[in-house]
Short mmCIF file of C-alpha atoms in Angstrom, two decimals:
data_model
loop_
_atom_site.label_atom_id
_atom_site.label_comp_id
_atom_site.label_asym_id
_atom_site.label_seq_id
_atom_site.Cartn_x
_atom_site.Cartn_y
_atom_site.Cartn_z
CA ASP A 1 -18.85 -11.70 -29.56
CA ARG A 2 -19.10 -8.00 -30.90
CA GLN A 3 -21.98 -6.35 -32.32
CA ASP A 4 -21.27 -5.77 -36.04
CA GLU A 5 -21.48 -1.99 -35.26
CA LEU A 6 -21.16 0.00 -32.11
CA ASP A 7 -21.99 3.78 -32.08
CA SER A 8 -20.36 5.26 -28.92
CA LEU A 9 -18.38 8.15 -30.41
CA ASN A 10 -21.33 10.71 -29.60
CA LYS A 11 -21.07 9.64 -25.94
CA VAL A 12 -17.50 10.80 -25.66
CA HIS A 13 -15.55 13.98 -24.80
CA HIS A 14 -12.03 13.04 -26.04
CA ILE A 15 -9.42 15.29 -24.30
CA ILE A 16 -5.67 15.26 -25.65
CA ILE A 17 -2.91 16.86 -23.81
CA GLY A 18 0.68 17.44 -24.51
CA TYR A 19 3.56 19.66 -25.34
CA ASP A 20 6.20 18.72 -27.94
CA LYS A 21 4.71 16.00 -29.82
CA ILE A 22 3.27 18.29 -32.45
CA GLU A 23 3.55 15.86 -35.41
CA GLU A 24 1.95 13.05 -33.54
CA TYR A 25 -0.78 15.58 -32.36
CA ASN A 26 -1.56 16.46 -36.04
CA ILE A 27 -1.71 12.74 -37.06
CA ASN A 28 -3.95 12.04 -34.07
CA ILE A 29 -6.60 14.55 -34.64
CA ASN A 30 -6.68 13.81 -38.40
CA ILE A 31 -7.47 10.18 -37.58
CA LEU A 32 -10.17 10.97 -35.01
CA ARG A 33 -11.88 13.61 -37.18
CA ASN A 34 -11.26 12.31 -40.72
CA VAL A 35 -10.38 8.75 -40.79
CA PHE A 36 -13.04 7.60 -38.24
CA LEU A 37 -16.39 7.42 -40.38
CA LYS A 38 -18.09 9.09 -37.18
CA GLY A 39 -15.22 11.08 -35.98
CA LYS A 40 -17.33 14.30 -36.41
CA ASP A 41 -19.47 12.95 -33.44
CA LEU A 42 -16.60 13.23 -31.11
CA LEU A 43 -16.13 16.17 -28.90
CA ILE A 44 -12.50 17.03 -28.76
CA THR A 45 -10.60 19.31 -26.47
CA ALA A 46 -6.79 19.89 -26.66
CA ILE A 47 -4.87 21.07 -23.64
CA TYR A 48 -1.58 22.47 -24.66
CA ASN A 49 1.56 23.14 -22.44
CA GLY A 50 3.12 25.77 -24.87
CA ASP A 51 2.81 28.33 -27.45
CA HIS A 52 2.57 26.76 -30.94
CA PRO A 53 0.56 28.27 -33.80
CA GLY A 54 -1.81 26.45 -35.76
CA LEU A 55 -2.61 23.68 -33.38
CA ALA A 56 -6.28 24.32 -32.90
CA ALA A 57 -7.74 23.07 -36.25
CA GLN A 58 -10.54 20.49 -36.25
CA VAL A 59 -10.95 20.47 -32.36
CA ASP A 60 -13.89 21.86 -30.59
CA ASN A 61 -11.92 23.51 -27.81
CA PHE A 62 -8.27 24.54 -27.50
CA ILE A 63 -6.93 25.57 -24.21
CA ALA A 64 -3.11 26.68 -23.86
CA LEU A 65 -1.82 26.71 -20.38
CA LYS A 66 -0.14 29.76 -19.28
CA GLU A 67 2.68 28.01 -17.57
CA ASN A 68 4.42 24.61 -18.32
CA LYS A 69 5.31 23.03 -15.09
CA GLY A 70 7.62 20.38 -16.52
CA TYR A 71 7.36 16.80 -17.46
CA VAL A 72 5.52 15.34 -14.50
CA TRP A 73 3.66 18.42 -13.22
CA GLY A 74 2.99 19.73 -16.70
CA ALA A 75 0.86 16.64 -17.37
CA ILE A 76 -0.90 16.62 -13.86
CA ASP A 77 -1.69 20.35 -14.49
CA ALA A 78 -3.00 19.59 -17.97
CA ILE A 79 -5.10 16.71 -16.63
CA GLU A 80 -6.57 18.93 -13.73
CA LYS A 81 -7.42 21.59 -16.42
CA GLY A 82 -9.05 19.34 -18.75
CA LEU A 83 -11.18 17.86 -15.96
CA ASN A 84 -11.93 21.31 -14.77
CA PHE A 85 -13.00 22.37 -18.10
CA ILE A 86 -15.57 19.55 -18.22
CA ASN A 87 -17.12 20.93 -15.00
CA THR A 88 -17.68 24.33 -16.59
CA MET A 89 -19.62 23.04 -19.53
CA PRO A 90 -23.42 23.42 -19.35
CA ALA A 91 -24.10 19.79 -20.95
CA SER A 92 -21.31 17.09 -20.50
CA ARG A 93 -20.96 13.83 -22.24
CA GLU A 94 -21.39 10.46 -20.66
CA ILE A 95 -17.77 9.42 -21.28
CA VAL A 96 -14.56 11.37 -20.91
CA LEU A 97 -11.55 9.85 -22.56
CA LEU A 98 -8.02 11.42 -22.15
CA THR A 99 -4.95 10.63 -23.99
CA ASN A 100 -1.53 12.24 -24.88
CA PHE A 101 -0.78 13.99 -28.09
CA ASP A 102 1.03 10.78 -28.95
CA GLY A 103 -1.48 8.33 -27.70
CA ILE A 104 -3.29 7.27 -31.06
CA PHE A 105 -6.15 4.99 -31.87
CA PHE A 106 -5.88 3.08 -35.14
CA SER A 107 -9.38 1.52 -35.29
CA GLU A 108 -12.67 3.21 -34.97
CA GLU A 109 -14.25 -0.28 -34.17
CA ARG A 110 -11.83 -1.06 -31.36
CA TYR A 111 -12.15 2.59 -30.11
CA ASN A 112 -15.95 1.77 -29.77
CA TRP A 113 -14.97 -1.49 -28.02
CA LEU A 114 -13.02 0.37 -25.38
CA ILE A 115 -15.92 2.68 -24.64
CA ASP A 116 -18.37 -0.13 -24.68
CA ASP A 117 -16.16 -2.30 -22.30
CA PHE A 118 -15.50 0.54 -19.83
CA ILE A 119 -19.45 1.40 -19.60
CA LYS A 120 -20.02 -2.45 -19.02
CA SER A 121 -17.54 -2.42 -16.17
CA GLY A 122 -19.73 -0.19 -14.11
CA LYS A 123 -16.83 1.49 -12.62
CA PRO A 124 -16.31 5.29 -12.84
CA PHE A 125 -12.59 5.22 -13.80
CA GLY A 126 -10.57 3.22 -16.28
CA ALA A 127 -6.92 2.88 -17.21
CA GLY A 128 -4.52 0.18 -18.32
CA MET A 129 -2.76 -1.99 -15.74
CA PRO A 130 0.81 -2.90 -16.54
CA ARG A 131 2.34 -6.04 -15.40
CA SER A 132 5.52 -4.22 -14.28
CA HIS A 133 4.08 -2.04 -11.53
CA LYS A 134 0.83 -1.11 -9.71
CA TYR A 135 0.10 2.29 -11.18
CA PRO A 136 -2.67 3.16 -13.67
CA LEU A 137 -1.02 4.01 -17.15
CA THR A 138 -1.90 7.66 -17.59
CA ASP A 139 -1.49 7.95 -21.48
CA LEU A 140 -5.05 6.47 -21.88
CA MET A 141 -7.67 7.08 -19.15
CA LEU A 142 -11.54 7.16 -19.03
CA PHE A 143 -13.97 8.79 -16.57
CA ARG A 144 -17.72 8.56 -16.09
CA LYS A 145 -19.10 12.30 -16.32
CA GLU A 146 -20.48 11.87 -12.71
CA PHE A 147 -16.83 11.00 -11.46
CA VAL A 148 -15.07 13.91 -13.08
CA SER A 149 -15.68 16.27 -10.19
CA SER A 150 -14.56 13.83 -7.36
CA PHE A 151 -11.44 12.95 -9.37
CA TYR A 152 -10.69 16.60 -9.98
CA GLU A 153 -11.04 17.45 -6.41
CA GLY A 154 -9.12 14.49 -5.33
CA MET A 155 -6.13 15.35 -7.49
CA TYR A 156 -5.69 18.66 -5.22
CA LYS A 157 -5.90 16.63 -2.03
CA VAL A 158 -2.90 14.29 -2.85
CA ILE A 159 0.24 15.26 -0.88
CA PRO A 160 3.09 14.25 -3.17
CA GLU A 161 6.16 12.41 -1.86
CA LYS A 162 9.33 14.63 -1.88
CA VAL A 163 11.30 12.43 -4.25
CA ASP A 164 10.69 10.28 -7.45
CA TRP A 165 7.10 11.64 -7.97
CA GLU A 166 5.27 10.65 -11.21
CA CYS A 167 1.98 11.25 -12.81
CA GLU A 168 1.04 7.64 -12.40
CA LYS A 169 1.63 7.93 -8.67
CA HIS A 170 -0.59 10.95 -8.48
CA ILE A 171 -3.31 9.21 -10.37
CA LEU A 172 -3.37 6.28 -7.85
CA SER A 173 -2.94 8.42 -5.04
CA THR A 174 -5.95 10.46 -6.05
CA LEU A 175 -8.04 7.29 -6.29
CA ARG A 176 -6.98 6.37 -2.79
CA VAL A 177 -8.05 9.71 -1.52
CA ILE A 178 -11.46 9.22 -3.04
CA GLY A 179 -12.13 5.57 -1.82
CA ASP A 180 -11.57 1.97 -2.55
CA VAL A 181 -9.33 1.74 -5.47
CA ASP A 182 -10.56 -1.75 -6.66
CA LYS A 183 -14.21 -0.57 -6.64
CA LEU A 184 -13.25 2.55 -8.57
CA TRP A 185 -10.87 1.49 -11.25
CA TRP A 186 -11.55 -0.49 -14.14
CA LYS A 187 -8.25 -2.25 -14.93
CA PHE A 188 -7.57 -3.63 -18.34
CA GLU A 189 -4.27 -5.20 -19.08
CA ARG A 190 -2.11 -3.51 -21.33
CA ASP A 191 0.33 -5.48 -23.83
CA THR A 192 3.93 -5.23 -23.03
CA GLU A 193 4.97 -4.31 -26.61
CA TRP A 194 8.36 -2.31 -26.76
CA ASN A 195 9.49 0.36 -29.05
CA GLY A 196 12.51 2.68 -28.90
CA GLY A 197 13.44 1.41 -25.57
CA ARG A 198 9.87 2.13 -24.21
CA GLY A 199 7.41 -0.60 -22.96
CA TYR A 200 3.57 -0.74 -23.21
CA THR A 201 3.65 1.10 -26.30
CA PHE A 202 0.87 -0.64 -28.26
CA HIS A 203 -2.35 -2.33 -27.18
CA LYS A 204 -3.57 -4.80 -29.63
CA LYS A 205 -7.15 -5.38 -28.16
CA TYR A 206 -8.13 -1.67 -28.72
CA ALA A 207 -5.61 -0.86 -31.28
CA PHE A 208 -4.21 1.97 -29.31
CA GLY A 209 -0.46 3.10 -29.49
CA HIS A 210 1.71 5.36 -27.50
CA LEU A 211 4.14 5.84 -30.22
CA HIS A 212 6.91 8.53 -30.80
CA ALA A 213 7.81 9.51 -34.34
CA LYS A 214 5.90 9.48 -37.66
CA ASP A 215 7.72 6.18 -38.99
CA ASN A 216 6.42 4.23 -35.97
CA ILE A 217 2.99 5.53 -36.27
CA LYS A 218 2.91 4.88 -40.01
CA ILE A 219 3.76 1.03 -39.50
CA LYS A 220 0.40 0.75 -37.30
CA MET A 221 -1.49 2.90 -39.81
CA ASP A 222 -0.50 0.57 -42.61
CA GLU A 223 -1.30 -2.51 -40.57
CA TYR A 224 -4.80 -1.21 -39.62
CA ASP A 225 -5.49 0.64 -42.79
CA THR A 226 -5.86 3.87 -40.77
CA TYR A 227 -6.50 6.15 -43.88
CA GLU A 228 -9.32 8.15 -45.17
CA LYS A 229 -11.35 6.44 -47.97
CA GLY A 230 -9.65 7.29 -51.15
CA SER A 231 -6.44 8.49 -49.75
CA VAL A 232 -3.10 6.97 -50.36
#
């Protein structure tokens, strides 16, 4: 059973990374800041692989990367930059949660569930475990603050394979560089829901969607009533 109310948002530094999902970014930030009743408690940092005006609104920190290294290495670069930024902060929060621009939570309560479950796991890293492969799903990852430096340094120690390299492979290889993967990784099974030819697009337990396009997002917003009070 869950407590009636959980209060985890003031423990979280939420990092959001991306390049071309601008519409999704704007919806995402609005939900985190304005729909979540305690959204102002979140510390939010955006890492952007591009040059687009007006994206900085309602986030605490906005970092535009000077070079976009492409689909795979651009994401790896953004993750590294986000975690390194955490290391430069004089006071860091207990939990770092990292999502894509189009990785959206539709329930504040279930967001809190995720944070609470991760803390209870006692492990320093969390990510979804798909049924279809062995790699962590990188659209939603969690880190304990004391693990951020180790993970950041581990990412640089990974030697990529010459072909077929993916962000998910880099993350699993990073965990292997650091230590025993099973002791480090809190694995939560991700629902296999499909959308637009893509799998693992929505996770019911934590009301998290990796959704492209406003119409797909609106379906979940309607389902979970993810709107500001008094808004239509």
